[in-house]
Tab-separated table of N, CA and C in Angstrom:
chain	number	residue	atom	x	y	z
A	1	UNK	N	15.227	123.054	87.776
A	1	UNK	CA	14.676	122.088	86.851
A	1	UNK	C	15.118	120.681	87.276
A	2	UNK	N	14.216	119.674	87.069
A	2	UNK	CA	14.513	118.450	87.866
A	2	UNK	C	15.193	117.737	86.553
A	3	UNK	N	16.037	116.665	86.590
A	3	UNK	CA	16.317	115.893	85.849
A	3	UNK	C	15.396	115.089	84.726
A	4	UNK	N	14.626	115.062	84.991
A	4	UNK	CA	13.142	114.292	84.386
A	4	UNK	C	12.763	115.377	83.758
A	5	UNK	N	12.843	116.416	84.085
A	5	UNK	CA	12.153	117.824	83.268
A	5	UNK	C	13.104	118.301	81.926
A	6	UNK	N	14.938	117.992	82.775
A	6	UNK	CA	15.922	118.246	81.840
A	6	UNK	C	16.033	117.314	80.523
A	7	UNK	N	15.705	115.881	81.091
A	7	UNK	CA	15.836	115.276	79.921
A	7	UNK	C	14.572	115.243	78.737
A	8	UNK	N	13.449	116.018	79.417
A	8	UNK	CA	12.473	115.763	78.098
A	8	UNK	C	12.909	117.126	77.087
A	9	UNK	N	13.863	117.908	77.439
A	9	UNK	CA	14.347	118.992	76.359
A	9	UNK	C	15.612	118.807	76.212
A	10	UNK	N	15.872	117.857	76.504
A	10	UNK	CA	17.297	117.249	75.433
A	10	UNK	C	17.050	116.300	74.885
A	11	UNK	N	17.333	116.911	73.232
A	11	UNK	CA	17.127	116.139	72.067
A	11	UNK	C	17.993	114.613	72.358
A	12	UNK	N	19.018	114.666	72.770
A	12	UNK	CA	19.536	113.789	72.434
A	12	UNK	C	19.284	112.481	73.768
A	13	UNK	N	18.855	112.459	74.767
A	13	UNK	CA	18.190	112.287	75.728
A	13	UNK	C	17.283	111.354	74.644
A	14	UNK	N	16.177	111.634	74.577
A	14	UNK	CA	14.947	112.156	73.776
A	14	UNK	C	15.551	110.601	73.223
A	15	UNK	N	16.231	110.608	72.283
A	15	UNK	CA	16.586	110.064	71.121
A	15	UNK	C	17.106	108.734	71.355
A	16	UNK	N	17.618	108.621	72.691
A	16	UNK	CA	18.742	107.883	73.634
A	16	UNK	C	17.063	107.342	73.997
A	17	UNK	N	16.044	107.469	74.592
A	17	UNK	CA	15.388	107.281	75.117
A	17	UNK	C	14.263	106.069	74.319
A	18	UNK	N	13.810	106.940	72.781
A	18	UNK	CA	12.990	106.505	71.682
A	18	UNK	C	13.761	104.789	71.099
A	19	UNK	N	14.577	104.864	71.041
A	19	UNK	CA	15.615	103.861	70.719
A	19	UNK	C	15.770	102.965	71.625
A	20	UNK	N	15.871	103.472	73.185
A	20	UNK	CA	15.416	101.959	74.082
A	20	UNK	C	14.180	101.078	73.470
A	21	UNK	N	13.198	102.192	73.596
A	21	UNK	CA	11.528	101.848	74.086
A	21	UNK	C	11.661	100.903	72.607
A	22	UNK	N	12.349	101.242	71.839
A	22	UNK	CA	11.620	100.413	70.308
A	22	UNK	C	12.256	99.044	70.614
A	23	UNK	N	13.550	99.083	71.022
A	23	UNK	CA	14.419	97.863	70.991
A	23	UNK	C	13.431	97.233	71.889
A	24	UNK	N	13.416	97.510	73.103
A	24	UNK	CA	12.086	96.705	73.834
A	24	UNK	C	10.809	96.258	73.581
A	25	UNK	N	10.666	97.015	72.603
A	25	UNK	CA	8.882	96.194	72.099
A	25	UNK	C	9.122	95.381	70.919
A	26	UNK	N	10.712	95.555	70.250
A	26	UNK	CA	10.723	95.206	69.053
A	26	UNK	C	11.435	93.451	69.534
A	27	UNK	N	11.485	93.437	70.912
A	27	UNK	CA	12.312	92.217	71.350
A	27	UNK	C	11.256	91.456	71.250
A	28	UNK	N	11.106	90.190	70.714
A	28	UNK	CA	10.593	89.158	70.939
A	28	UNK	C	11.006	87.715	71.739
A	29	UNK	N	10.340	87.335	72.287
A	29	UNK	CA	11.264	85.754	73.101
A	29	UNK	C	11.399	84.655	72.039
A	30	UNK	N	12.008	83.807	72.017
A	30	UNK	CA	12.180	82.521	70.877
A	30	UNK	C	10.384	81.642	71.347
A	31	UNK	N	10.774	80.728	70.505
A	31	UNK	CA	9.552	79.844	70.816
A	31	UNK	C	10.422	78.733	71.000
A	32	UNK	N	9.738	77.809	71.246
A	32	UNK	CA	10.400	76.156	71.633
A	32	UNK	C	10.964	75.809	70.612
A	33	UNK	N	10.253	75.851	68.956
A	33	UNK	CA	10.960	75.547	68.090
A	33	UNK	C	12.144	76.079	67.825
A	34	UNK	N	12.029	77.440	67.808
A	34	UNK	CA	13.054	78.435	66.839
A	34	UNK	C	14.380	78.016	67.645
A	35	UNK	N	13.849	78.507	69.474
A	35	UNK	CA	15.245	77.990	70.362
A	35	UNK	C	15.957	76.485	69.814
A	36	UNK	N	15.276	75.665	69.703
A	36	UNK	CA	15.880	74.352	69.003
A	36	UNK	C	16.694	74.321	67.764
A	37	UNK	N	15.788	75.101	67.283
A	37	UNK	CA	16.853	75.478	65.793
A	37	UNK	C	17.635	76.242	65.819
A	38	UNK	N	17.574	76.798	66.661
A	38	UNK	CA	18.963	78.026	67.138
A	38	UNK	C	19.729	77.071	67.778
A	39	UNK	N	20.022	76.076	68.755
A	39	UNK	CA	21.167	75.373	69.334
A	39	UNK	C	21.203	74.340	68.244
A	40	UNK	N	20.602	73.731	67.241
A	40	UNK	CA	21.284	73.313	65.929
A	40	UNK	C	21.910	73.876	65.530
A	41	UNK	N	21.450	74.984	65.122
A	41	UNK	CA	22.482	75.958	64.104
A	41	UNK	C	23.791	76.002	64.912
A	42	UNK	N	23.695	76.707	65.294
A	42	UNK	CA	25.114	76.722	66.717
A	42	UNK	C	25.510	75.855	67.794
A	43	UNK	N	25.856	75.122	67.122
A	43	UNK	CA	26.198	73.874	68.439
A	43	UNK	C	27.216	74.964	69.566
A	44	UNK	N	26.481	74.128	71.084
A	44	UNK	CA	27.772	74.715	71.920
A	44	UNK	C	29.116	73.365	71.819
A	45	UNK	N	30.296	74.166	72.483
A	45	UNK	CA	31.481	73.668	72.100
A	45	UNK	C	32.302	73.148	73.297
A	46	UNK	N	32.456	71.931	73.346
A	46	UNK	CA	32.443	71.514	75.030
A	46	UNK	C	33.772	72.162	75.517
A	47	UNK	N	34.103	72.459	77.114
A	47	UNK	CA	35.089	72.769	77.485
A	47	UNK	C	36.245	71.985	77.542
A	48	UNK	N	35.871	70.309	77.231
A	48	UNK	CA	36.713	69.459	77.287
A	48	UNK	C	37.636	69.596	76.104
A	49	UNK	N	36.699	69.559	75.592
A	49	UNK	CA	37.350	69.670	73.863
A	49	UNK	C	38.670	71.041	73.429
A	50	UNK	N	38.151	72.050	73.854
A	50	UNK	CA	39.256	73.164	74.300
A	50	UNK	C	40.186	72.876	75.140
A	51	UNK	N	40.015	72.175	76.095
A	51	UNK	CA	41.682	71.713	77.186
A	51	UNK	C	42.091	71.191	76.365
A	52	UNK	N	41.558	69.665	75.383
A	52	UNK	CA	42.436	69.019	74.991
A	52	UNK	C	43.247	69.045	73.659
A	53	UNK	N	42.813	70.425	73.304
A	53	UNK	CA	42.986	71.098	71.930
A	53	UNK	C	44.232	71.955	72.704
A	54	UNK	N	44.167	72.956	73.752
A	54	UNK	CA	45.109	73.338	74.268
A	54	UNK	C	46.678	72.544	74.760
A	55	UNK	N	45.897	71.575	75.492
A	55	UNK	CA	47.290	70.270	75.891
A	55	UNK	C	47.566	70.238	74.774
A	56	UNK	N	47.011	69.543	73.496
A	56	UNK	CA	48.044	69.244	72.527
A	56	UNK	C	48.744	70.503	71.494
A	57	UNK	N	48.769	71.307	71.914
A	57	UNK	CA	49.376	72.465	71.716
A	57	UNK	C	50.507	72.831	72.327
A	58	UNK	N	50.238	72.345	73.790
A	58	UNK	CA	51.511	72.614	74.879
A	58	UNK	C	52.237	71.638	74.795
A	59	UNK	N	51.853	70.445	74.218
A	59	UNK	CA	52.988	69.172	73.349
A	59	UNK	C	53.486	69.789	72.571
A	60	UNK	N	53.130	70.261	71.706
A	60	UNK	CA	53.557	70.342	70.233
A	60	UNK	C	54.834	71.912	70.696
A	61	UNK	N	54.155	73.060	71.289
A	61	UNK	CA	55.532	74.166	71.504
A	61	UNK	C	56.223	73.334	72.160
A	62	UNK	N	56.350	72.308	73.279
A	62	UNK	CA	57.061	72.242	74.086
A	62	UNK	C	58.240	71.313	73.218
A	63	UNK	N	57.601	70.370	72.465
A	63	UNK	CA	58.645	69.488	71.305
A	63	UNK	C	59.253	70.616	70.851
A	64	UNK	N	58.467	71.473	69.737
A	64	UNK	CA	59.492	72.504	68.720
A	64	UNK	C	60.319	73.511	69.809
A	65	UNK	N	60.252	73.371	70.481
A	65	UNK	CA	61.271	74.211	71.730
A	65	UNK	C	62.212	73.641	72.137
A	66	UNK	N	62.226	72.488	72.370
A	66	UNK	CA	63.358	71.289	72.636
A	66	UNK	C	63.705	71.415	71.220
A	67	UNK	N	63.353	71.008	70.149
A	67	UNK	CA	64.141	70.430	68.747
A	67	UNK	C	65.008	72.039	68.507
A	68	UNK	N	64.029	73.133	68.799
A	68	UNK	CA	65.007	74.257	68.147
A	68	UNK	C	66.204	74.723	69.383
A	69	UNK	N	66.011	74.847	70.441
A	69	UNK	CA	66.849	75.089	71.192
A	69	UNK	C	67.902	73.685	71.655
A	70	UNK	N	67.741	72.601	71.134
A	70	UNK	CA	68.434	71.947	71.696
A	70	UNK	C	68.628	71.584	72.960
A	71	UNK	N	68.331	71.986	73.677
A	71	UNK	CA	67.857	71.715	75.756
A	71	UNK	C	66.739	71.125	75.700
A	72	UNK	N	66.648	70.227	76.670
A	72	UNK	CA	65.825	69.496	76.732
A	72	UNK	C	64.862	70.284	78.288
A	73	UNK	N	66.112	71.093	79.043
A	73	UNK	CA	65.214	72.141	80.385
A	73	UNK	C	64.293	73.119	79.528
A	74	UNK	N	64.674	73.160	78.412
A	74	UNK	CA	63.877	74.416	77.847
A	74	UNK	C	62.176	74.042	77.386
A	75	UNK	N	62.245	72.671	76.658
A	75	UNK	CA	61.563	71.815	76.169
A	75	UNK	C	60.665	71.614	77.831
A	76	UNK	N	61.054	71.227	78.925
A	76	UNK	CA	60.329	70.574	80.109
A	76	UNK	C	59.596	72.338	80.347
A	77	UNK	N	60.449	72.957	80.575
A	77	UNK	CA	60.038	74.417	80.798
A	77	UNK	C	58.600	75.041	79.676
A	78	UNK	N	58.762	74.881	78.812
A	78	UNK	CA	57.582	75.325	77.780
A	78	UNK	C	56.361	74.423	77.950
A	79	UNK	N	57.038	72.968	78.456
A	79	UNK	CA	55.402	71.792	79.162
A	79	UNK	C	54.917	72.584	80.187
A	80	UNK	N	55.905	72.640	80.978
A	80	UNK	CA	55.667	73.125	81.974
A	80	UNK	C	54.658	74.536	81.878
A	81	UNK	N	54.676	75.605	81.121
A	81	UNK	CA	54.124	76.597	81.027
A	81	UNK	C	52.658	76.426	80.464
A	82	UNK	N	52.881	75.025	79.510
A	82	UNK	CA	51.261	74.672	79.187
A	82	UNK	C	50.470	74.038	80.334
A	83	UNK	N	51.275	73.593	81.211
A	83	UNK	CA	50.422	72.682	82.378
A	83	UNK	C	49.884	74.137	83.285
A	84	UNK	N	50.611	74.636	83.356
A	84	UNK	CA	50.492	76.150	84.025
A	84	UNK	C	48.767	76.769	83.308
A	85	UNK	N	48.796	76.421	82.809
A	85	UNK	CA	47.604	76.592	81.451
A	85	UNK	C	45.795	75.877	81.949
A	86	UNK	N	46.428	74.046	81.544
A	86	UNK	CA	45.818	73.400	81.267
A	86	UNK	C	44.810	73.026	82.048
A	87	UNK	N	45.947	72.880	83.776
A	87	UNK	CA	45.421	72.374	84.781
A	87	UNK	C	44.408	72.995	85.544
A	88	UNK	N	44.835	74.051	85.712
A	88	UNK	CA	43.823	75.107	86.565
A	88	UNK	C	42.429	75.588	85.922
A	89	UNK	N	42.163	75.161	84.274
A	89	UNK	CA	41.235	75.142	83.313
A	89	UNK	C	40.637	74.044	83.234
A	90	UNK	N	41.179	73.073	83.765
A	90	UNK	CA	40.625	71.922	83.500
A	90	UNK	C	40.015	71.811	84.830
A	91	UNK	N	40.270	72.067	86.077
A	91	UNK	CA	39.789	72.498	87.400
A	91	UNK	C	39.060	73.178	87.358
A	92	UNK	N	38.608	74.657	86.736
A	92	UNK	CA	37.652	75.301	87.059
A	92	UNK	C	36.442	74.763	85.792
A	93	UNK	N	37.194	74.154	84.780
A	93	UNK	CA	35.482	73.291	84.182
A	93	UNK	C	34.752	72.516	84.641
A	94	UNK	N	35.731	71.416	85.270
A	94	UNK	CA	35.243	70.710	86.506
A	94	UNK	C	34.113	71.119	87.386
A	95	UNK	N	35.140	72.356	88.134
A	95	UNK	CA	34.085	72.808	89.136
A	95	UNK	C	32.763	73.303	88.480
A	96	UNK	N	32.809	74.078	87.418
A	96	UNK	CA	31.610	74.752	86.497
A	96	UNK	C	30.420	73.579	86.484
A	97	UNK	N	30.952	72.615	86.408
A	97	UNK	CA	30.027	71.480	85.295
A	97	UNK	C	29.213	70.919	86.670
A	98	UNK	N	29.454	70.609	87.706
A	98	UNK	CA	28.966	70.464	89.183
A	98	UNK	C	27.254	70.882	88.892
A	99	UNK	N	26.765	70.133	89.319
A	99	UNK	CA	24.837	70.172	89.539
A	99	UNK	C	24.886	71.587	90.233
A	100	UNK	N	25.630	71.588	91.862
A	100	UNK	CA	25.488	72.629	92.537
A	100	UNK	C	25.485	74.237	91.698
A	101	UNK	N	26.087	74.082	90.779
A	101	UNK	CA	26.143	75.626	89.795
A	101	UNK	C	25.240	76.098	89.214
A	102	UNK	N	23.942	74.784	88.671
A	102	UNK	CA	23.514	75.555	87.746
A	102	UNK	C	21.932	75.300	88.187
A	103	UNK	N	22.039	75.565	89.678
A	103	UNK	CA	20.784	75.303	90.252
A	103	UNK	C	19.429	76.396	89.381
A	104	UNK	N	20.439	77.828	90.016
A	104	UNK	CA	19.813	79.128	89.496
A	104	UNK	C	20.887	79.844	89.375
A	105	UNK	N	20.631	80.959	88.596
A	105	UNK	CA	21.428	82.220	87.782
A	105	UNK	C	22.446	82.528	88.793
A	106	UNK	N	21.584	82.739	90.286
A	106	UNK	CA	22.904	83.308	91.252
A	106	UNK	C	23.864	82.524	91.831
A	107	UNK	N	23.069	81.079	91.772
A	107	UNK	CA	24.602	80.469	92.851
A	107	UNK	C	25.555	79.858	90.902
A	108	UNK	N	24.880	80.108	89.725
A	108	UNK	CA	25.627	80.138	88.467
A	108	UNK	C	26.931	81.351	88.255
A	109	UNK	N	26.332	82.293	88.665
A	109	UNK	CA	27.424	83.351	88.450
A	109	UNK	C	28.488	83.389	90.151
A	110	UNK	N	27.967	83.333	90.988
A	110	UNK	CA	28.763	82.813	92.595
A	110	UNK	C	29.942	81.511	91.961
A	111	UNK	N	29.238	80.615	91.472
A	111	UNK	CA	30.231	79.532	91.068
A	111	UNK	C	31.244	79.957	90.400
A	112	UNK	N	30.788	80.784	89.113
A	112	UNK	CA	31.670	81.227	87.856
A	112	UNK	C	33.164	81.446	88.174
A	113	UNK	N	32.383	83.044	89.617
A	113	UNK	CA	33.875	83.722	90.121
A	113	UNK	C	34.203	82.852	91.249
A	114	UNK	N	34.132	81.898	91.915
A	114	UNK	CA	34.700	81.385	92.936
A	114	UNK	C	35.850	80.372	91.928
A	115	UNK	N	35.592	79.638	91.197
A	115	UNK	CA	36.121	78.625	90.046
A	115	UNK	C	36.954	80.011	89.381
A	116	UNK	N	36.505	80.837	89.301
A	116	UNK	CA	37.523	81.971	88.159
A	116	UNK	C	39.372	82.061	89.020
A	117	UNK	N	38.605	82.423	90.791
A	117	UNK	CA	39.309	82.862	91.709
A	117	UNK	C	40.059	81.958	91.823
A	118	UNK	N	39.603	80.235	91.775
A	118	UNK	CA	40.589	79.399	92.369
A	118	UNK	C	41.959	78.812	91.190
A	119	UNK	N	41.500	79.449	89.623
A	119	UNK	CA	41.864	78.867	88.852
A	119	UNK	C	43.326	79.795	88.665
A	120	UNK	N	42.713	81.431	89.053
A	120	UNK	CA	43.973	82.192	88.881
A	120	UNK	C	45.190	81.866	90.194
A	121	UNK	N	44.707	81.472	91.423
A	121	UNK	CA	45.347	81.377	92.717
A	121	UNK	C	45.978	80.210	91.837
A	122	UNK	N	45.910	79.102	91.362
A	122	UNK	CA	46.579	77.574	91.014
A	122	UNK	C	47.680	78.446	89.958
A	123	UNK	N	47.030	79.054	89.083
A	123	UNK	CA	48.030	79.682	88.389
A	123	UNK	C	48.949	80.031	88.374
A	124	UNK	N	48.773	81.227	89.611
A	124	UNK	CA	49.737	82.134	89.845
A	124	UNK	C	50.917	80.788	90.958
A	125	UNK	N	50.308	79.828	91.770
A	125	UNK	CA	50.805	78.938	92.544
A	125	UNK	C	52.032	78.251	91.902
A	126	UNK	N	51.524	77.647	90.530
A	126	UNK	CA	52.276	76.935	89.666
A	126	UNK	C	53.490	77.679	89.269
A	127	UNK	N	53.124	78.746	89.374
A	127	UNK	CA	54.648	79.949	88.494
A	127	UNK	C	55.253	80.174	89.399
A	128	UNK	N	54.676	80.320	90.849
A	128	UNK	CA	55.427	80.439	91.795
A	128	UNK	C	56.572	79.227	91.760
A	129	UNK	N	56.194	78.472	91.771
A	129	UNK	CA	56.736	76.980	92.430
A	129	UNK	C	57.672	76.660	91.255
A	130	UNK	N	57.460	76.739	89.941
A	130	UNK	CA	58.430	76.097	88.799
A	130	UNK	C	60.237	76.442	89.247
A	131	UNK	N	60.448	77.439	89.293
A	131	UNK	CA	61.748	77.269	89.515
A	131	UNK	C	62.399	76.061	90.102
A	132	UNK	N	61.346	75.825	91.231
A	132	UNK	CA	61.543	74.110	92.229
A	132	UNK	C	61.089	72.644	91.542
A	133	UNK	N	59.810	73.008	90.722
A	133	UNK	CA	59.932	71.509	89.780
A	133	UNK	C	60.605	71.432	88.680
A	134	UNK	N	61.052	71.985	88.304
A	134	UNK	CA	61.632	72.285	86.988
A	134	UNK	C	63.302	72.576	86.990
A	135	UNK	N	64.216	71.288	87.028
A	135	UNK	CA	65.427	72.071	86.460
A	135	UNK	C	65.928	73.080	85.595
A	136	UNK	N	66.923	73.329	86.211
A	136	UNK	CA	67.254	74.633	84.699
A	136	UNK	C	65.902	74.924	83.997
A	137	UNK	N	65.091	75.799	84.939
A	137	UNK	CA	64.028	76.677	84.144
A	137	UNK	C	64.337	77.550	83.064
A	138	UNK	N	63.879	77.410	82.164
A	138	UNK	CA	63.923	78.682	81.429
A	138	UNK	C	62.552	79.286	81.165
A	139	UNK	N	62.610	80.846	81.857
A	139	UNK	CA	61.384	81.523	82.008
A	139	UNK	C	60.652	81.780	80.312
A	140	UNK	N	62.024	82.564	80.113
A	140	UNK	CA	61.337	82.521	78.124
A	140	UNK	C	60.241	81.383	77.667
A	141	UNK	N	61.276	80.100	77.901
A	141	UNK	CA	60.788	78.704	77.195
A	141	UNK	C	59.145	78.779	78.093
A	142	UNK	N	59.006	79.002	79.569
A	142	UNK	CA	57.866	78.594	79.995
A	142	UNK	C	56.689	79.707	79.938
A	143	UNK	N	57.213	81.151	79.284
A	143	UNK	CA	56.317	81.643	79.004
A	143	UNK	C	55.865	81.490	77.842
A	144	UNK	N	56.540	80.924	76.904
A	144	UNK	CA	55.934	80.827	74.914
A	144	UNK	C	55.151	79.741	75.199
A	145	UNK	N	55.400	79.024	76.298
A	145	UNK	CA	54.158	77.877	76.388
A	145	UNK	C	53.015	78.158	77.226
A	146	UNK	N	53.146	78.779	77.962
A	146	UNK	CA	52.085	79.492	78.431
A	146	UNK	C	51.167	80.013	77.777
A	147	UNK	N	51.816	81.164	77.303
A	147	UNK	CA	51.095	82.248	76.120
A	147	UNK	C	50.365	81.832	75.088
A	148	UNK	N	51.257	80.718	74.154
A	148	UNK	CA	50.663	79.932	73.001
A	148	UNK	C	49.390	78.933	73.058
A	149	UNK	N	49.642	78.466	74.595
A	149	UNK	CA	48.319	77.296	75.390
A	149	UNK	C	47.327	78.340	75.269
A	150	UNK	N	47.310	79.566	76.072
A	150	UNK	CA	46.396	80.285	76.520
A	150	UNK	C	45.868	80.646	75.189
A	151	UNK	N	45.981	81.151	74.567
A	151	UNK	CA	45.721	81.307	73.412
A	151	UNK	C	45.068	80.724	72.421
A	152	UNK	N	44.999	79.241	72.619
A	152	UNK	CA	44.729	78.458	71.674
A	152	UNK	C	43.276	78.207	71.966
A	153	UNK	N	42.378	78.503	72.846
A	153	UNK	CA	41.219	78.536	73.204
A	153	UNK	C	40.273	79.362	71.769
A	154	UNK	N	41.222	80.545	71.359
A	154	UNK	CA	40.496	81.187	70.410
A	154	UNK	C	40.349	80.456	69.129
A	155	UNK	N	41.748	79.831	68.901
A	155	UNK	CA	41.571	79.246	67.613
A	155	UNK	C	40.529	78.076	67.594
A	156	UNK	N	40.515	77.437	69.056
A	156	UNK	CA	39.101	76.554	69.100
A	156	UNK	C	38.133	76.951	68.540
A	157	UNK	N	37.524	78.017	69.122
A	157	UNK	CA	36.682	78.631	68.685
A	157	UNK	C	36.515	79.065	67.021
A	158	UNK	N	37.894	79.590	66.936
A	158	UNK	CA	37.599	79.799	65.601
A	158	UNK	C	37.266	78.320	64.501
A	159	UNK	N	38.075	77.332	64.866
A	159	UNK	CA	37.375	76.497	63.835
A	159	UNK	C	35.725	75.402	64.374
A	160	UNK	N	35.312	76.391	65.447
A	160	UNK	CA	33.862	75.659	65.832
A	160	UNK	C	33.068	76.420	65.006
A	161	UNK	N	33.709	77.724	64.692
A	161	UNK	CA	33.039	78.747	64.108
A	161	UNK	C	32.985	78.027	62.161
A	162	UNK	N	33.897	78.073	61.697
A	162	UNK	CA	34.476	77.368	60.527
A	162	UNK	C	33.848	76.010	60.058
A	163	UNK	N	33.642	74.864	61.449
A	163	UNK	CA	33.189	73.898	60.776
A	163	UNK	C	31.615	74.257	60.950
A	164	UNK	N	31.045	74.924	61.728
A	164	UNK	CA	29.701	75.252	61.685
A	164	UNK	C	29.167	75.911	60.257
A	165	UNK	N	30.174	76.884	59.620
A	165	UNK	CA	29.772	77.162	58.304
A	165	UNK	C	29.989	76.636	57.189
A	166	UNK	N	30.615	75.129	57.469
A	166	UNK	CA	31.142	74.349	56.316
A	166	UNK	C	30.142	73.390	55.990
């Protein structure tokens, strides 16, 4: 029995199958208007605006890290972990935003991961290297700034999400 033969007597096949075909006819494309009123409704949310929502995040742990620990290496160390963050994000938006990217879909997604690739290599570069810019590192201090930067991309989001429904 061929595969094509197997799946028209499995129900669940069958079912897997009926459920494409509808989603596909049931898809419609936007029109000029609706698309317009759809990027009203949802504004996009610039990438700039997320770095600089992140940087001032990697201010703010890197102060309350100095004030609570009292070291001021600990405090440079937690900047330090947001720059670890900031920079290599702020580099691959850069590169993103380039004419050359968004010629067509493929050299769009070619760009994406080449900018993805160069942003993790700076990354991983920067962590390499801190022990050497950074007196008295403290790894703790430069990972809560790390972690907390990286992170803060969501809460962007979350209040793009928030003021859009306000």
């Amino acid at each position: 029995m061929t595969n094509s033969a197997k799946s028209a007597t499995n129900p669940v096949s069958r079912a897997v199958t009926n459920e494409f075909e509808a989603d596909v006819e049931a898809f419609k494309p936007l029109t000029r208007e609706e698309a317009q009123k759809l990027r009203e409704t949802v504004p996009l949310l610039s990438p700039w605006s997320v770095l600089a929502g992140q940087l001032a995040v990697g201010v703010l742990v890197a102060c309350a890290t100095w004030a609570l620990t009292g070291q001021r290496s600990a405090g440079w160390s937690a900047l330090y972990g947001a720059l670890a963050v900031v920079i290599p994000a702020a580099l691959f938006a850069r590169g993103l935003t380039g004419k050359v990217w968004s010629m067509n879909p493929g050299t769009a997604v070619a760009g994406f991961f080449l900018w993805e690739m160069v942003k993790i290599a700076l990354t991983v570069a920067m962590l390499f290297a801190a022990p050497r810019l950074v007196s008295m590192l403290s790894w703790p201090a430069m990972l809560v700034g790390l972690v907390v930067t990286m992170k803060t991309s969501w809460i962007a989001l979350l209040f793009a999400v928030r003021k859009n429904k306000l």
